[in-house]
Steps between C-alpha positions, in 0.01 A plus 500: 500500500583864516683640800512875544840589647390858561157467659277773377132454435510638146788564266534852357465368144131438560425873497546559127236529228584149383580279799717204401562403864290181487610375157753260651282390793145484366543551126292819503547860393314784670405825329458786749381769262135524589306639794255282689150518357178304486398653166464203265599697189822627658592154629433347157706775332796436732486125438474541122789749499731273702407196289569698181844603629578139595385375157710766326804399709453133411439557128753775423843423365666795667455837662660840469697640789491851355321743728227707345448863585192565710268774382204554735305671222495180294508243783141387451548454126830314546348266759200430274739407218691275745174328598419442134848350444432264791193377314232674705306582183128492432177514696610216728765728656313832475427506875861413583632785285247738657605419858874490428496835317252669732735698726762589240538855369474586134293371212492132406417567135754772420873492581545877508153592621183540305565725198326833509232544234609710208328834448222459250576676175272795435245421235582653166269781409248386251385726227155463367480473132194645344397350174273793422176317560272653762 
């Protein structure tokens, strides 16, 4: 069995977003990204998100270690694109996308914000042509 030479109830590695502490003892991974809730839609969204990440990790050939710049103005759009790359596409995952994107700033449909409508062109003056008939 396992003998802890430095008795401490919990190891410090358990307090990360992805807790790998029990991989070697119980064969489990713990994701600590979500707040406690009883809302069924939020729980389902969290489960679908974690399962999609796990599936992507299992099925991908590699990953990039290059850090991306964070732009808060386009965070919601970037995260929506990430969710689509994970395969959370279609009506089946509509609720999951809604709950995962809910608290993020920005616009999910536009990377640089919704474009402002162009000024309507003034209507060209029309001239009435009289054909001489009254």
